[in-house]
């Protein structure tokens, strides 16, 4: 049939074909974007294993290797300095090298004027001034003892560290105790591995045990207690007894079992292979995490430095730390581990981050199950998501987001756990226990990082604004009130810090919003978006969503995820608007990548549900 003038070559029947072509092009582009990251992650995991093996699987040897020059300088310098020494580093702005030296020198302080001089920049050429002593480290860096000061020669035993096997056994034992405590709590609400699914049940148990042990110790220290091994063990034994007694009197009635086994259609070879590849990817990132001591900037600058300070003073004293308004759920937990080990072994922080990464993934898979997404799609989506999310373009280092000792994995674990519990609440007739679980996990979310409070606030707003169950406002008002109390926890901590004189204001709110800063943020956001594969893939997934499900009804859970995602995305763009312009230029690239990562779990679940579920197929909870 010939076309007449004015007729369109695109007919109604050809539209599905065009859509398929567009979809195929988008999926191919997403695969290409992830290929480099995937290959690099596995390559890096192999290199880390070979390096760890070359150092006889000994963390202390890794610290003093060429790959960690700042650690080697700090450790060697500390051996030569008396405990009362104060070190000055001339003409040095803050850098990763100086941050690492400061971290590994502790409890010896670095100040503008000191008893000893560490010449990181080789600013003291020639012989030392009269009366000074000079010592050259194996790295070629000189350290000077000023007049009437000295160096020391400690015995070799002062540098002995526990074996890697000891650290592994300790980390596993501590995780087992968290699981034990958390299981006691979940049993109170008639939750069990059989009902909820073993992986999700035990991952949630870990988070609850982590939260209970750390917050109880936090309260103990705020009341004036000392951080000693006996006190910690006594507090934790008391928690076990209390939770055990509460198990004798269940607080909620027995409910039905929502857990369902995977259907036979998901048990094919392709699903098995994709699952194996997803497992291998997660194992590679986990391996990179646990095969190295703390080496990232934020971890050494303030997170684990706080852990060292708390362990050293055995109290909440922050005279040598910054960002003191940040919640303590992460650094205090690591300080507790130092206390139980009776020594600073910061590889335990890496092991804890690795466990939290596993918990994060388990909660994503549980949420996929709730949203009725097939196993094959789950595996493929996780592979693309983890590979692209592991890359932070600001740090120019792949796998930077999940392998560091900052509090990111902690926040992501509690965030996804809260999301999963909220989805369970929306899709279950046993509203109360899942809502109480969401509230409990929201406490961990609020106390994980400064932005955790806002994340919990956005989630609570989405959760309560979309429900159509009037019983929420009658039988469950007290739970809503509990959400408000949990949200106050970070502010109570901030008030305590300010009253103690360890902090006065937020750097994030130092200046107001102006048109100049809005233009600057918009320009930088566009530039960083083009560099960030996770953002690009998220945008492509949005296009797939529009092409795939134009007419399908939105389930209540999808509406909840949408309402929660919108303020999270806006916050990732505007969180730096209170910074001065020079602060925006230096902080925005990193914070934008991290804050967008926080928005992705809900966005991932929403887009996955809209793209992969067939027309008209409903997920759990669509009828609520």
Tab-separated table of N, CA and C in Angstrom, residues 146-225:
chain	number	residue	atom	x	y	z
A	146	UNK	N	62.954	18.041	69.146
A	146	UNK	CA	63.452	19.384	69.443
A	146	UNK	C	64.383	19.361	70.656
A	147	UNK	N	64.953	20.501	70.927
A	147	UNK	CA	65.902	20.609	72.040
A	147	UNK	C	65.252	20.144	73.351
A	148	UNK	N	66.001	19.353	74.109
A	148	UNK	CA	65.583	18.772	75.394
A	148	UNK	C	64.500	17.702	75.235
A	149	UNK	N	64.252	17.262	74.008
A	149	UNK	CA	63.324	16.160	73.753
A	149	UNK	C	64.123	14.944	73.301
A	150	UNK	N	63.489	13.795	73.174
A	150	UNK	CA	64.225	12.572	72.864
A	150	UNK	C	63.360	11.616	72.055
A	151	UNK	N	64.028	10.592	71.542
A	151	UNK	CA	63.355	9.458	70.929
A	151	UNK	C	63.429	8.277	71.904
A	152	UNK	N	62.624	7.258	71.639
A	152	UNK	CA	62.667	6.061	72.471
A	152	UNK	C	62.903	4.851	71.584
A	153	UNK	N	63.296	3.757	72.193
A	153	UNK	CA	63.510	2.494	71.487
A	153	UNK	C	62.658	1.421	72.154
A	154	UNK	N	61.401	1.288	71.724
A	154	UNK	CA	60.507	0.330	72.384
A	154	UNK	C	60.905	-1.102	72.063
A	155	UNK	N	60.585	-2.036	72.934
A	155	UNK	CA	60.845	-3.454	72.630
A	155	UNK	C	59.971	-3.933	71.490
A	156	UNK	N	60.408	-4.978	70.818
A	156	UNK	CA	59.664	-5.500	69.677
A	156	UNK	C	58.261	-5.948	70.051
A	157	UNK	N	58.080	-6.393	71.296
A	157	UNK	CA	56.776	-6.894	71.712
A	157	UNK	C	55.696	-5.823	71.696
A	158	UNK	N	56.099	-4.546	71.701
A	158	UNK	CA	55.105	-3.469	71.728
A	158	UNK	C	54.332	-3.358	70.431
A	159	UNK	N	54.830	-3.994	69.363
A	159	UNK	CA	54.157	-3.894	68.070
A	159	UNK	C	53.433	-5.183	67.682
A	160	UNK	N	53.424	-6.149	68.602
A	160	UNK	CA	52.779	-7.405	68.272
A	160	UNK	C	51.285	-7.202	68.103
A	161	UNK	N	50.715	-7.899	67.126
A	161	UNK	CA	49.278	-7.832	66.870
A	161	UNK	C	48.705	-9.243	66.862
A	162	UNK	N	47.385	-9.333	67.094
A	162	UNK	CA	46.751	-10.631	67.062
A	162	UNK	C	46.729	-11.174	65.629
A	163	UNK	N	46.668	-12.480	65.527
A	163	UNK	CA	46.667	-13.115	64.216
A	163	UNK	C	45.350	-12.843	63.498
A	164	UNK	N	45.396	-13.018	62.186
A	164	UNK	CA	44.189	-12.825	61.390
A	164	UNK	C	43.105	-13.821	61.796
A	165	UNK	N	43.497	-15.054	62.109
A	165	UNK	CA	42.526	-16.051	62.540
A	165	UNK	C	41.793	-15.590	63.795
A	166	UNK	N	42.532	-14.955	64.710
A	166	UNK	CA	41.904	-14.445	65.941
A	166	UNK	C	40.857	-13.386	65.595
A	167	UNK	N	41.181	-12.492	64.660
A	167	UNK	CA	40.249	-11.439	64.261
A	167	UNK	C	39.015	-12.037	63.593
A	168	UNK	N	39.223	-13.034	62.738
A	168	UNK	CA	38.101	-13.671	62.052
A	168	UNK	C	37.169	-14.348	63.058
A	169	UNK	N	37.735	-15.098	63.979
A	169	UNK	CA	36.924	-15.783	64.987
A	169	UNK	C	36.191	-14.784	65.874
A	170	UNK	N	36.871	-13.692	66.239
A	170	UNK	CA	36.217	-12.666	67.053
A	170	UNK	C	35.047	-12.043	66.306
A	171	UNK	N	35.248	-11.676	65.038
A	171	UNK	CA	34.193	-11.032	64.250
A	171	UNK	C	32.996	-11.965	64.075
A	172	UNK	N	33.263	-13.248	63.812
A	172	UNK	CA	32.180	-14.205	63.657
A	172	UNK	C	31.440	-14.430	64.973
A	173	UNK	N	32.184	-14.479	66.074
A	173	UNK	CA	31.548	-14.677	67.382
A	173	UNK	C	30.670	-13.489	67.748
A	174	UNK	N	31.159	-12.284	67.485
A	174	UNK	CA	30.366	-11.096	67.778
A	174	UNK	C	29.106	-11.066	66.921
A	175	UNK	N	29.243	-11.408	65.636
A	175	UNK	CA	28.064	-11.459	64.758
A	175	UNK	C	27.065	-12.493	65.266
A	176	UNK	N	27.564	-13.629	65.748
A	176	UNK	CA	26.672	-14.662	66.281
A	176	UNK	C	25.917	-14.152	67.508
A	177	UNK	N	26.584	-13.345	68.341
A	177	UNK	CA	25.904	-12.791	69.518
A	177	UNK	C	24.818	-11.797	69.101
A	178	UNK	N	25.111	-10.985	68.084
A	178	UNK	CA	24.082	-10.078	67.558
A	178	UNK	C	22.879	-10.877	67.061
A	179	UNK	N	23.146	-11.970	66.345
A	179	UNK	CA	22.060	-12.808	65.843
A	179	UNK	C	21.240	-13.388	66.988
A	180	UNK	N	21.929	-13.799	68.046
A	180	UNK	CA	21.251	-14.376	69.210
A	180	UNK	C	20.325	-13.351	69.860
A	181	UNK	N	20.850	-12.147	70.125
A	181	UNK	CA	20.013	-11.114	70.745
A	181	UNK	C	18.853	-10.717	69.840
A	182	UNK	N	19.159	-10.509	68.569
A	182	UNK	CA	18.111	-10.104	67.630
A	182	UNK	C	17.034	-11.151	67.486
A	183	UNK	N	17.437	-12.418	67.512
A	183	UNK	CA	16.435	-13.489	67.410
A	183	UNK	C	15.508	-13.467	68.620
A	184	UNK	N	16.053	-13.207	69.810
A	184	UNK	CA	15.202	-13.115	70.992
A	184	UNK	C	14.144	-12.031	70.822
A	185	UNK	N	14.561	-10.892	70.257
A	185	UNK	CA	13.612	-9.789	70.060
A	185	UNK	C	12.546	-10.169	69.027
A	186	UNK	N	12.969	-10.745	67.910
A	186	UNK	CA	12.002	-11.114	66.875
A	186	UNK	C	11.057	-12.208	67.355
A	187	UNK	N	11.551	-13.088	68.212
A	187	UNK	CA	10.675	-14.127	68.755
A	187	UNK	C	9.562	-13.540	69.612
A	188	UNK	N	9.843	-12.398	70.248
A	188	UNK	CA	8.819	-11.751	71.073
A	188	UNK	C	7.594	-11.417	70.223
A	189	UNK	N	7.814	-11.103	68.956
A	189	UNK	CA	6.724	-10.746	68.046
A	189	UNK	C	6.304	-11.913	67.155
A	190	UNK	N	6.630	-13.134	67.609
A	190	UNK	CA	6.219	-14.334	66.880
A	190	UNK	C	6.785	-14.354	65.461
A	191	UNK	N	8.005	-13.912	65.314
A	191	UNK	CA	8.684	-14.047	64.032
A	191	UNK	C	9.703	-15.181	64.153
A	192	UNK	N	9.847	-15.939	63.093
A	192	UNK	CA	10.769	-17.072	63.111
A	192	UNK	C	11.361	-17.247	61.720
A	193	UNK	N	12.477	-17.980	61.620
A	193	UNK	CA	13.065	-18.215	60.288
A	193	UNK	C	12.107	-18.933	59.353
A	194	UNK	N	11.266	-19.817	59.892
A	194	UNK	CA	10.332	-20.560	59.049
A	194	UNK	C	9.281	-19.637	58.445
A	195	UNK	N	8.785	-18.698	59.256
A	195	UNK	CA	7.735	-17.794	58.786
A	195	UNK	C	8.279	-16.730	57.836
A	196	UNK	N	9.377	-16.111	58.239
A	196	UNK	CA	9.844	-14.911	57.533
A	196	UNK	C	10.883	-15.210	56.459
A	197	UNK	N	11.420	-16.410	56.442
A	197	UNK	CA	12.534	-16.717	55.560
A	197	UNK	C	13.832	-16.577	56.325
A	198	UNK	N	14.707	-17.592	56.325
A	198	UNK	CA	15.889	-17.574	57.192
A	198	UNK	C	16.856	-16.438	56.905
A	199	UNK	N	17.099	-16.143	55.639
A	199	UNK	CA	18.090	-15.101	55.322
A	199	UNK	C	17.643	-13.750	55.863
A	200	UNK	N	16.398	-13.364	55.570
A	200	UNK	CA	15.927	-12.066	56.053
A	200	UNK	C	15.801	-12.058	57.569
A	201	UNK	N	15.341	-13.149	58.159
A	201	UNK	CA	15.172	-13.209	59.609
A	201	UNK	C	16.503	-12.979	60.320
A	202	UNK	N	17.552	-13.659	59.881
A	202	UNK	CA	18.825	-13.534	60.584
A	202	UNK	C	19.538	-12.223	60.260
A	203	UNK	N	19.329	-11.693	59.063
A	203	UNK	CA	19.928	-10.386	58.761
A	203	UNK	C	19.282	-9.295	59.620
A	204	UNK	N	17.964	-9.388	59.814
A	204	UNK	CA	17.277	-8.433	60.678
A	204	UNK	C	17.685	-8.635	62.132
A	205	UNK	N	17.874	-9.893	62.533
A	205	UNK	CA	18.360	-10.183	63.884
A	205	UNK	C	19.711	-9.522	64.116
A	206	UNK	N	20.574	-9.563	63.117
A	206	UNK	CA	21.900	-8.938	63.238
A	206	UNK	C	21.768	-7.443	63.504
A	207	UNK	N	20.899	-6.776	62.744
A	207	UNK	CA	20.731	-5.332	62.907
A	207	UNK	C	20.160	-4.991	64.284
A	208	UNK	N	19.205	-5.779	64.749
A	208	UNK	CA	18.610	-5.510	66.054
A	208	UNK	C	19.623	-5.762	67.161
A	209	UNK	N	20.402	-6.847	67.043
A	209	UNK	CA	21.441	-7.103	68.032
A	209	UNK	C	22.504	-6.029	68.045
A	210	UNK	N	22.898	-5.575	66.865
A	210	UNK	CA	23.860	-4.475	66.744
A	210	UNK	C	23.320	-3.228	67.439
A	211	UNK	N	22.059	-2.900	67.158
A	211	UNK	CA	21.450	-1.692	67.714
A	211	UNK	C	21.313	-1.786	69.228
A	212	UNK	N	20.880	-2.945	69.734
A	212	UNK	CA	20.658	-3.095	71.171
A	212	UNK	C	21.958	-2.989	71.959
A	213	UNK	N	22.999	-3.656	71.493
A	213	UNK	CA	24.269	-3.637	72.229
A	213	UNK	C	24.913	-2.258	72.201
A	214	UNK	N	24.868	-1.601	71.062
A	214	UNK	CA	25.551	-0.308	70.939
A	214	UNK	C	24.802	0.792	71.671
A	215	UNK	N	23.480	0.842	71.521
A	215	UNK	CA	22.730	1.915	72.187
A	215	UNK	C	22.723	1.745	73.697
A	216	UNK	N	22.695	0.518	74.187
A	216	UNK	CA	22.745	0.322	75.645
A	216	UNK	C	24.067	0.800	76.210
A	217	UNK	N	25.153	0.547	75.490
A	217	UNK	CA	26.463	1.037	75.932
A	217	UNK	C	26.535	2.557	75.817
A	218	UNK	N	25.912	3.096	74.793
A	218	UNK	CA	25.856	4.551	74.602
A	218	UNK	C	25.184	5.210	75.805
A	219	UNK	N	24.045	4.669	76.211
A	219	UNK	CA	23.336	5.208	77.377
A	219	UNK	C	24.195	5.070	78.637
A	220	UNK	N	24.887	3.954	78.760
A	220	UNK	CA	25.766	3.727	79.916
A	220	UNK	C	26.860	4.792	79.984
A	221	UNK	N	27.458	5.121	78.857
A	221	UNK	CA	28.522	6.129	78.832
A	221	UNK	C	27.953	7.523	79.097
A	222	UNK	N	26.775	7.809	78.571
A	222	UNK	CA	26.157	9.112	78.828
A	222	UNK	C	25.824	9.296	80.308
A	223	UNK	N	25.575	8.201	81.001
A	223	UNK	CA	25.275	8.279	82.437
A	223	UNK	C	26.526	8.351	83.290
A	224	UNK	N	27.713	8.382	82.648
A	224	UNK	CA	28.962	8.509	83.392
A	224	UNK	C	29.727	7.226	83.570
A	225	UNK	N	29.266	6.124	82.963
A	225	UNK	CA	29.958	4.854	83.090
A	225	UNK	C	31.248	4.812	82.294
